[in-house]
Coordinates of C-alpha atoms and ligand atoms in Angstrom, one line a residue:
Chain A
X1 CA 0.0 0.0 0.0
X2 CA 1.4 3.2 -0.8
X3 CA 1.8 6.3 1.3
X4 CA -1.0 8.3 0.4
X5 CA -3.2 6.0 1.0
X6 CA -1.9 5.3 4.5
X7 CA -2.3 8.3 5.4
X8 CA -5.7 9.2 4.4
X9 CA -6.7 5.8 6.0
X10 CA -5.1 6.9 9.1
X11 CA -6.6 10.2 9.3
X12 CA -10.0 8.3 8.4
X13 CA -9.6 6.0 10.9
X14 CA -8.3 9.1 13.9
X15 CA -11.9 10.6 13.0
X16 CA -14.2 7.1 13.6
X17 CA -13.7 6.7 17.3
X18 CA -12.7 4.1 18.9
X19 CA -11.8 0.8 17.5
X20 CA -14.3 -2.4 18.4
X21 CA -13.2 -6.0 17.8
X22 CA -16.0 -8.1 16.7
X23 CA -15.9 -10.4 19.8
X24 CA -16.6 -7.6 22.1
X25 CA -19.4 -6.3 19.6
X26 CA -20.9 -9.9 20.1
X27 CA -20.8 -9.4 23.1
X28 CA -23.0 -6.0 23.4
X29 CA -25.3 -8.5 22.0
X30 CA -25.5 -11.1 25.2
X31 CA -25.8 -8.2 27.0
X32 CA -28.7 -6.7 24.8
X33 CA -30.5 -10.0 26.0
X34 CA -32.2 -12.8 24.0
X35 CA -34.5 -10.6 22.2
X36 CA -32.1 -8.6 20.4
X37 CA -28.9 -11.7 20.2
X38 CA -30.5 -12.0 16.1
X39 CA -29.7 -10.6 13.1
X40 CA -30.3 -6.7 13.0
X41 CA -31.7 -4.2 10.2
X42 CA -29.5 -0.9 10.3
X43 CA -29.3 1.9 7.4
X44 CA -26.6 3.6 6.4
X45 CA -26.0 7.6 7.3
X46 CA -24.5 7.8 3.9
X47 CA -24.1 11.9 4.4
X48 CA -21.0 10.7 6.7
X49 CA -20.0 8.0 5.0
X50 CA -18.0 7.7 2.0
X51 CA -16.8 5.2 -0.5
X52 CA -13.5 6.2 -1.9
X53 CA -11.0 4.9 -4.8
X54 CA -7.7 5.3 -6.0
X55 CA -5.4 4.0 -8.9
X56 CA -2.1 4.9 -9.9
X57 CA -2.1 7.7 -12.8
X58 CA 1.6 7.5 -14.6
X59 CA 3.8 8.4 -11.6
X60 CA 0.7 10.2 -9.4
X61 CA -2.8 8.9 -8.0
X62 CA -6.5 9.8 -9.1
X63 CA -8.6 9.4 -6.6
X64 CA -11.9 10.2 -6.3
X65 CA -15.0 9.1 -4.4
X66 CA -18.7 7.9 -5.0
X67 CA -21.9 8.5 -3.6
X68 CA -24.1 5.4 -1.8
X69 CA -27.5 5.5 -3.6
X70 CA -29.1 2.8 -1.3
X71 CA -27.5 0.4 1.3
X72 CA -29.1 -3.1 2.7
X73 CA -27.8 -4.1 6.2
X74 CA -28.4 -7.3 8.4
X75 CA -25.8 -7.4 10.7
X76 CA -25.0 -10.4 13.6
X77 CA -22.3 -9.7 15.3
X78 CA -22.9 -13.2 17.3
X79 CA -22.8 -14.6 14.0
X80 CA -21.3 -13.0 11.4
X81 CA -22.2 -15.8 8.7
X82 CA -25.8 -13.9 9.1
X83 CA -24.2 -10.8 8.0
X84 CA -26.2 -9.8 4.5
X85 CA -24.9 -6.9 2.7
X86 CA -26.2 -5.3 -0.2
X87 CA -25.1 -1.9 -1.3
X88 CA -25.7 0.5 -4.8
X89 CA -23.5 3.2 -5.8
X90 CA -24.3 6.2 -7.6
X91 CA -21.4 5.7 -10.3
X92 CA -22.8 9.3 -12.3
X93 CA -22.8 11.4 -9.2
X94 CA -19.0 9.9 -8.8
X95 CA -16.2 12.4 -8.2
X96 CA -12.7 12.5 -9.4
X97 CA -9.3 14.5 -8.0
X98 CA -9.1 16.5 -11.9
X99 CA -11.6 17.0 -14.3
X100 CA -10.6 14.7 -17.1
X101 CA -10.5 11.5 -14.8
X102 CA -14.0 12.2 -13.8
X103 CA -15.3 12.2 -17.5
X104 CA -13.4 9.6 -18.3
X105 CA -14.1 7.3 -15.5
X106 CA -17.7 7.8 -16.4
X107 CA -17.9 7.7 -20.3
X108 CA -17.9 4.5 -22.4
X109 CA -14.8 3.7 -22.0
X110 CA -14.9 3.1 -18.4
X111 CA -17.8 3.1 -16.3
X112 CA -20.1 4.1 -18.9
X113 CA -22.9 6.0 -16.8
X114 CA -24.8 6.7 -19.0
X115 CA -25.6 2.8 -19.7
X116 CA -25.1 1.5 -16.1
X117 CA -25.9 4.1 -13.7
X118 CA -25.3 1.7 -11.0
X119 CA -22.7 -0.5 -9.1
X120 CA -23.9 -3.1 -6.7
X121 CA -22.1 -5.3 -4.3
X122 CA -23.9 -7.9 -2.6
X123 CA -22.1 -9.8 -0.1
X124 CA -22.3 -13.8 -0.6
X125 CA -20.2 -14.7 2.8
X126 CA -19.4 -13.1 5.9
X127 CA -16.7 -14.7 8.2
X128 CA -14.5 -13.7 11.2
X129 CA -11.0 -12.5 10.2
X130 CA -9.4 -11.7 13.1
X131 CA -10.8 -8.3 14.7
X132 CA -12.9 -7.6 12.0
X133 CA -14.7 -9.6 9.1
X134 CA -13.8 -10.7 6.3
X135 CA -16.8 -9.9 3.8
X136 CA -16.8 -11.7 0.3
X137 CA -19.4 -11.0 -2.5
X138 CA -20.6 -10.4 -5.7
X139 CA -19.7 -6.6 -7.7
X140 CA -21.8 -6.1 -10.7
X141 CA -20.3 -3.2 -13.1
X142 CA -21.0 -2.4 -15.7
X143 CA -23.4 -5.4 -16.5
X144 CA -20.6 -8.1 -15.4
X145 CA -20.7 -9.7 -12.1
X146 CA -17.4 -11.1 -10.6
X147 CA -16.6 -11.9 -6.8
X148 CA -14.4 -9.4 -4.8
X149 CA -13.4 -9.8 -0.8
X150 CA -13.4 -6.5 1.5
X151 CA -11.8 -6.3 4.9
X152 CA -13.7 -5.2 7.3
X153 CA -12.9 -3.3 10.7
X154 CA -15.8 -2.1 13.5
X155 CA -15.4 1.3 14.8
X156 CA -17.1 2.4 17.9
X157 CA -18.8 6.0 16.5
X158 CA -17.4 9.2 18.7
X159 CA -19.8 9.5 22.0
X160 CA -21.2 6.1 22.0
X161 CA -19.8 3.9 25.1
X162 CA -18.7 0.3 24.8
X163 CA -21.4 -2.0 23.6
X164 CA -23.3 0.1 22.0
X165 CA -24.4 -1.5 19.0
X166 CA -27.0 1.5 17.9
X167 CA -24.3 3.4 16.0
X168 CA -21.0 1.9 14.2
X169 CA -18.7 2.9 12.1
X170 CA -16.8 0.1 9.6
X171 CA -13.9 0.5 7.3
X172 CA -13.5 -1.2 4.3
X173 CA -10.9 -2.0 2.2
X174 CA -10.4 -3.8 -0.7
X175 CA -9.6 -3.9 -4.8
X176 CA -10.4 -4.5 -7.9
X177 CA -9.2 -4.9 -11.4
X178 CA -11.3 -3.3 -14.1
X179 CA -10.0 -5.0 -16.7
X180 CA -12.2 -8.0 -15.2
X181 CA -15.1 -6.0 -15.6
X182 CA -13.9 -4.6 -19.5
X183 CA -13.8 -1.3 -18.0
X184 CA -10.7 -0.6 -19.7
X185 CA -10.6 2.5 -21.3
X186 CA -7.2 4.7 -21.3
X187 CA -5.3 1.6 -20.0
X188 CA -1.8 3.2 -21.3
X189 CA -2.2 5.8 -18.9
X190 CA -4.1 4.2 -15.9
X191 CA -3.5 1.4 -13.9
X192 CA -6.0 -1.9 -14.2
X193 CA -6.2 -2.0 -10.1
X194 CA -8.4 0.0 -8.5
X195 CA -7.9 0.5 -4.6
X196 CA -11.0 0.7 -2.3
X197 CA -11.3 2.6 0.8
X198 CA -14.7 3.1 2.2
X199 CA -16.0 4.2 5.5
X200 CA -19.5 3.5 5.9
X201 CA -21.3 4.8 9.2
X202 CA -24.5 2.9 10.1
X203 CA -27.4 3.6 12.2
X204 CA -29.9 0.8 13.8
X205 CA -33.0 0.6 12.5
X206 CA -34.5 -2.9 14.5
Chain B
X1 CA -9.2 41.9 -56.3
X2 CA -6.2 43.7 -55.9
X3 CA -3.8 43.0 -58.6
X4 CA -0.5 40.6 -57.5
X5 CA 1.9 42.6 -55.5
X6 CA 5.4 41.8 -57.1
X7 CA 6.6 40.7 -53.6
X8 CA 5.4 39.3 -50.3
X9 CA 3.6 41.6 -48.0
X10 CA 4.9 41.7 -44.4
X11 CA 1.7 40.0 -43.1
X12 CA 2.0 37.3 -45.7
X13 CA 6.0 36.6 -44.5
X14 CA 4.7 37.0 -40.8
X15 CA 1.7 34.2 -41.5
X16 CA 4.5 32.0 -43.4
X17 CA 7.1 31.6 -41.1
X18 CA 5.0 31.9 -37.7
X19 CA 2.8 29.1 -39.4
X20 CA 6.1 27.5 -40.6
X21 CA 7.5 27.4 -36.6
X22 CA 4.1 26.5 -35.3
X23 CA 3.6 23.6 -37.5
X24 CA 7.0 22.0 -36.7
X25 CA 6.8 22.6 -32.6
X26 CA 3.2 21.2 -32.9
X27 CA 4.4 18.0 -34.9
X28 CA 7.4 17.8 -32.1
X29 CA 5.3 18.1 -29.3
X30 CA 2.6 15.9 -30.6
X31 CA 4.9 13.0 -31.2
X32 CA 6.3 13.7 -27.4
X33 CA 2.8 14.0 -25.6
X34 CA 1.6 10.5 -27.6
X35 CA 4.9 8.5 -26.3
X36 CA 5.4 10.1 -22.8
X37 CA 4.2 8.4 -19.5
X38 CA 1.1 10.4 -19.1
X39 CA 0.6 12.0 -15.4
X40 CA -0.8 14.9 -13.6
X41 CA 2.4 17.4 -14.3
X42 CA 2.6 16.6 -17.7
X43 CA -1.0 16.2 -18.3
X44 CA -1.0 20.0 -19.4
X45 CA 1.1 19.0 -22.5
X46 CA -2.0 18.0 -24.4
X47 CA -4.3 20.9 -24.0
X48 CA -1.4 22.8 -25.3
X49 CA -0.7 20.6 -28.9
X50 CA -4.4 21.3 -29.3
X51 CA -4.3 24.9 -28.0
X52 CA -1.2 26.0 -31.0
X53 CA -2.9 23.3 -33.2
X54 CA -6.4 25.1 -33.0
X55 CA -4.5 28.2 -33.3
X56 CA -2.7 27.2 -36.4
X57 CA -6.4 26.6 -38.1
X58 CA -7.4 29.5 -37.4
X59 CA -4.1 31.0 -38.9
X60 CA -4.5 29.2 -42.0
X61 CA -8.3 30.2 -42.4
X62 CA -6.5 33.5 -42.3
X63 CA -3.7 32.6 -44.6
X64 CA -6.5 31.8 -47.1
X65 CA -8.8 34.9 -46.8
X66 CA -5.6 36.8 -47.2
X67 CA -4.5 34.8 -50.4
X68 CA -7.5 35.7 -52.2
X69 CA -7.7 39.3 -51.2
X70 CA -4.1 40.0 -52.0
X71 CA -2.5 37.0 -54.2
X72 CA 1.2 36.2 -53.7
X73 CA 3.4 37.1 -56.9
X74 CA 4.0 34.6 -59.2
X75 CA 7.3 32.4 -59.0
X76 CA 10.4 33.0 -60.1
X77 CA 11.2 31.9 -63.4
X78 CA 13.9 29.6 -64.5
X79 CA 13.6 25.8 -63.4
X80 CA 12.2 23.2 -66.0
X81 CA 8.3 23.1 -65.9
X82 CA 7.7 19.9 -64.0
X83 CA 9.4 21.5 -61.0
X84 CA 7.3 24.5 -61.5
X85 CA 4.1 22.3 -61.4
X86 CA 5.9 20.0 -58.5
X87 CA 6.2 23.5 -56.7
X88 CA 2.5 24.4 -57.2
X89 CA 1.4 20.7 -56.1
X90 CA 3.1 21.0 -53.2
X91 CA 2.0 24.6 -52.5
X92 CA -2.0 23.3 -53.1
X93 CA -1.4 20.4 -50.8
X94 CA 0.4 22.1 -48.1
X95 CA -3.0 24.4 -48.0
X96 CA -5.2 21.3 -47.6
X97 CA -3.2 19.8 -45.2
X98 CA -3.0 23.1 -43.5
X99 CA -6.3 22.3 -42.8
X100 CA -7.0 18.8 -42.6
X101 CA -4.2 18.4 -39.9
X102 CA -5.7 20.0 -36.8
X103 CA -9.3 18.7 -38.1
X104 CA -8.2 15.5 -37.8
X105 CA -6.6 16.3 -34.6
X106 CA -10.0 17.9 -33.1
X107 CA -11.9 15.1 -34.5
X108 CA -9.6 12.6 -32.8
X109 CA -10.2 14.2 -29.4
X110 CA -13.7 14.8 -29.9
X111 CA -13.7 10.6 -30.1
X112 CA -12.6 10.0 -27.1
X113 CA -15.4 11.2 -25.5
X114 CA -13.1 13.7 -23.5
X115 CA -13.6 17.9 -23.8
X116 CA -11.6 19.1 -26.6
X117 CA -10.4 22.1 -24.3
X118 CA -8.3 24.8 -25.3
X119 CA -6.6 27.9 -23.8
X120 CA -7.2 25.7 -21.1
X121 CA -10.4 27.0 -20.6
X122 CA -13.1 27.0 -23.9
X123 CA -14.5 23.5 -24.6
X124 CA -14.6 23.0 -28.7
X125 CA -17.7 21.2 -29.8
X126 CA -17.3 17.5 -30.5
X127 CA -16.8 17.1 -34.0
X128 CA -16.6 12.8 -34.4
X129 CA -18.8 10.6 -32.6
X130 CA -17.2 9.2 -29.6
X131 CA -17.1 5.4 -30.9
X132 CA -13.9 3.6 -30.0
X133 CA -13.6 2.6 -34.2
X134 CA -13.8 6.3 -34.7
X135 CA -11.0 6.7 -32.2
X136 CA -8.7 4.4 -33.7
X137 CA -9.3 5.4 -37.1
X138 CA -8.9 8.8 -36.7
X139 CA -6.1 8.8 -34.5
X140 CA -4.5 6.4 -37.9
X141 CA -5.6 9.6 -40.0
X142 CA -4.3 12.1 -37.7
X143 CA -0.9 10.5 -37.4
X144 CA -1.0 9.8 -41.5
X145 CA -1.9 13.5 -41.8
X146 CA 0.9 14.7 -39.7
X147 CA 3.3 12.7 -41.7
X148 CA 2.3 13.8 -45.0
X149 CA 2.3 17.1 -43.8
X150 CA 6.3 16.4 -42.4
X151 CA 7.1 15.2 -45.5
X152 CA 5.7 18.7 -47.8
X153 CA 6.9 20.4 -45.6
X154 CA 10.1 18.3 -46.3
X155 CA 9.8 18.9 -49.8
X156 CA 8.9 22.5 -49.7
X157 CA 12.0 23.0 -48.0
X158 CA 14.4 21.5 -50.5
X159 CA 13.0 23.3 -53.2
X160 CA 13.7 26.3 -51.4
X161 CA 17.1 25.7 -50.5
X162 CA 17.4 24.4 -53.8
X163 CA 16.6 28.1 -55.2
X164 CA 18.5 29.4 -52.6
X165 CA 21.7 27.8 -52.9
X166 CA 22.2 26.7 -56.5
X167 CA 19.7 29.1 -58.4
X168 CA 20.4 31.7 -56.3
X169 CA 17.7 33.8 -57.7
X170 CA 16.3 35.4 -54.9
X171 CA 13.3 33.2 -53.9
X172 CA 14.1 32.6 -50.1
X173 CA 15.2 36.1 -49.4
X174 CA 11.9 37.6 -51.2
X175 CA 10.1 35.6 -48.4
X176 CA 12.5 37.2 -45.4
X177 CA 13.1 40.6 -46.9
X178 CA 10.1 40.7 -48.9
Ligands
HEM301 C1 -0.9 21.8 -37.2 C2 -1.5 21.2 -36.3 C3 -1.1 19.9 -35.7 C4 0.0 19.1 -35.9 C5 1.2 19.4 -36.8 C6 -0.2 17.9 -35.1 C7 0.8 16.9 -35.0 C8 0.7 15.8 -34.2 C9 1.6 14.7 -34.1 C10 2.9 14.6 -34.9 C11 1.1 13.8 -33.2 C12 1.8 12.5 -32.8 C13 1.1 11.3 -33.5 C14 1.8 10.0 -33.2 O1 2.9 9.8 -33.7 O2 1.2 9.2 -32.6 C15 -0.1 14.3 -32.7 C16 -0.8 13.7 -31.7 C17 -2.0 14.3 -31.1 N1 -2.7 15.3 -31.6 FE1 -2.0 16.6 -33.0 N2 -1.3 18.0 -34.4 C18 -2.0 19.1 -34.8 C19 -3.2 19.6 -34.3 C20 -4.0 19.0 -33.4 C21 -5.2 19.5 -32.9 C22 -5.9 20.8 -33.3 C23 -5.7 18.6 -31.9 C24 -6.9 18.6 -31.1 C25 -7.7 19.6 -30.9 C26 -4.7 17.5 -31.8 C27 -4.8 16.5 -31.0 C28 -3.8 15.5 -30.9 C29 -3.8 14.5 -29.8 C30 -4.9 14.4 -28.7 C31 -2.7 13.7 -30.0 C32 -2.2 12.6 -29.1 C33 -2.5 11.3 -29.6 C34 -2.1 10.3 -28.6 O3 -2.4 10.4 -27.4 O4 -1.4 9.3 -28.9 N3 -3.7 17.8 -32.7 N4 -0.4 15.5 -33.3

């Protein structure tokens, strides 16, 4: 992982709040009592969350982020293989660092926005990994589905005490290769990997 | 219409030889900007190839207005007459391609699907369809153009110094001195 990226990840991370591991997160459940120890509905505040990218440009970096049009969550953290995940992005609302990485990310060549608005990741298995979770599923973009695995880390949100499972912050990290997807356009200038770094805040609905 | 002047007008020596300077620093920096690794502190290197190239259409739409409302004088005499008609070919063609050039420049850029931007801040309007085939052919034409263009240019050159330094009849200095 390069610098940059480091960085920003660390700065991300100084601004979530505390760090949770999952076991202690299982736990708020068992103290939650029986009638919450299932599988939980939250939504995402996606004003304060954000899903970012980066790929190498030449010697520099574009990066750029995208918005979350909708978000699906069913959490267990007493189970994590009861996790479901099932998120949309807004791929023509996406922002890049310059001006011509942003059109071209979303024209034909790339993304093509105009003929697939959307990206969607739906999450196929949820296991423990350590602290956090290790979440596998299925990214669908533009029209072609292939499977991708995201780390996953659990934040406690700032001002929430131990336990509290009502508000969470998790990072996500993860990449892809959009030559796997055909999105291939200016390939002698940009690289095919595409780094993810998302931070997605999430509220309890249930 | 004016009747032919018997020499070149300043403005008509000033469009030659600014065109002539453009034309080879945009060919230069064209050929560097489509082998170089691409990235943000170079990135600039583009708008400007299309910034002079732009600017050397519009120079030779000038040029032309100005060739019909005050025609060049006629050439020198003395080489045999197929080098007379070679000369006027290559003359004819160099106007085309004056032309054709940064057309099939803008046209290439208006495939890609990015803004065609220039002065680094007026968008031209796309002039291709942004189709990848497009792109790849008119890139081909672009790069074909160019050459053919180097290669006049080539020519034009010759036949000058060949005035200049074994005729010796006065053609280049006519275009410096007037
Ligand atoms: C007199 C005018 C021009 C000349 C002599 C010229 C010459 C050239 C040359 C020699 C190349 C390199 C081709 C190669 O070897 O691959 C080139 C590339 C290029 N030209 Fe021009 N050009 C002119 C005008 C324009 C204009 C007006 C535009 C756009 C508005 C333009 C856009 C481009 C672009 C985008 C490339 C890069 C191709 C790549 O990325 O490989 N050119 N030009």
């Amino acid at each position: 992982m390069n610098r940059t990226l480091s960085r920003r990840i660390f700065l991300s991370l100084a601004a979530l709040g505390a760090g949770a591991r999952l076991a202690d997160l299982a736990a708020g459940y068992t103290f939650a009592g029986p009638a919450h120890a299932a599988p939980a509905r939250y939504t995402l505040d996606a004003a304060r969350s954000l899903v970012r990218f980066e790929t190498s440009f030449g010697p520099d970096l574009i990066t750029g982020d995208m918005p979350v049009k909708a978000a699906d969550l069913t959490l267990d953290f007493a189970n994590v293989a009861n996790c479901r995940v099932l998120v949309r992005l807004d791929v023509a609302h996406a922002k890049a660092s310059f001006p011509f990485a942003a059109q071209a990310m979303k024209g034909p060549k790339v993304l093509d926005s105009a003929g697939y608005p959307e990206i969607l990741f739906k999450s196929t298995s949820v296991r423990r990994n350590g602290d956090g979770a290790r979440v596998s599923g299925d990214m669908t973009i533009k029209g072609v589905t292939r499977p991708v695995t995201l780390d996953a880390a659990f934040y406690r949100q700032k001002g929430t005490v131990a336990g509290d499972l009502d508000h969470l912050s998790i990072h996500l990290t993860g990449l892809v290769n959009r030559s796997d997807y055909g999105a291939i356009g200016w390939s002698d200038m940009v690289a095919d990997e595409v780094r993810l770094d998302i931070v997605a805040r999430i509220d309890r609905t249930q | 219409m004016a009747a032919p002047l018997p020499t070149f007008g300043l403005l008509t020596r000033v469009l030659h030889w600014l065109m002539a300077a453009g034309i080879l620093s945009t060919f230069a920096l064209g050929a560097y900007v489509a082998r170089m690794e691409v990235g943000l502190s170079n990135l600039w290197l583009f708008g400007l190839h299309k910034t002079i190239g732009i600017s050397l259409l519009a120079l030779a739409g000038v040029r032309l207005l100005w060739h019909r409302l005050r025609p060049p004088p006629g050439p020198l005499p003395g080489p045999p007459k197929w080098q007379m008609a070679l000369a006027r070919a290559t003359h004819r063609a160099l106007y085309v391609l004056m032309f054709a050039v940064p057309l099939s420049g803008w046209a290439y850029a208006s495939a890609t699907g990015l803004d065609v931007l220039i002065f680094n801040r007026f968008v031209l309007p796309p002039i291709a369809p942004v189709s990848e085939t497009w792109e790849a052919r008119l890139l081909l034409l672009h790069q074909t153009l160019t050459r053919t263009l180097l290669a006049l240019v080539a020519l034009h050159v010759a036949g000058a110094l060949k005035r200049g330094l074994i005729s010796r009849d006065g053609t280049i200095a006519r275009m410096i001195r007037g």
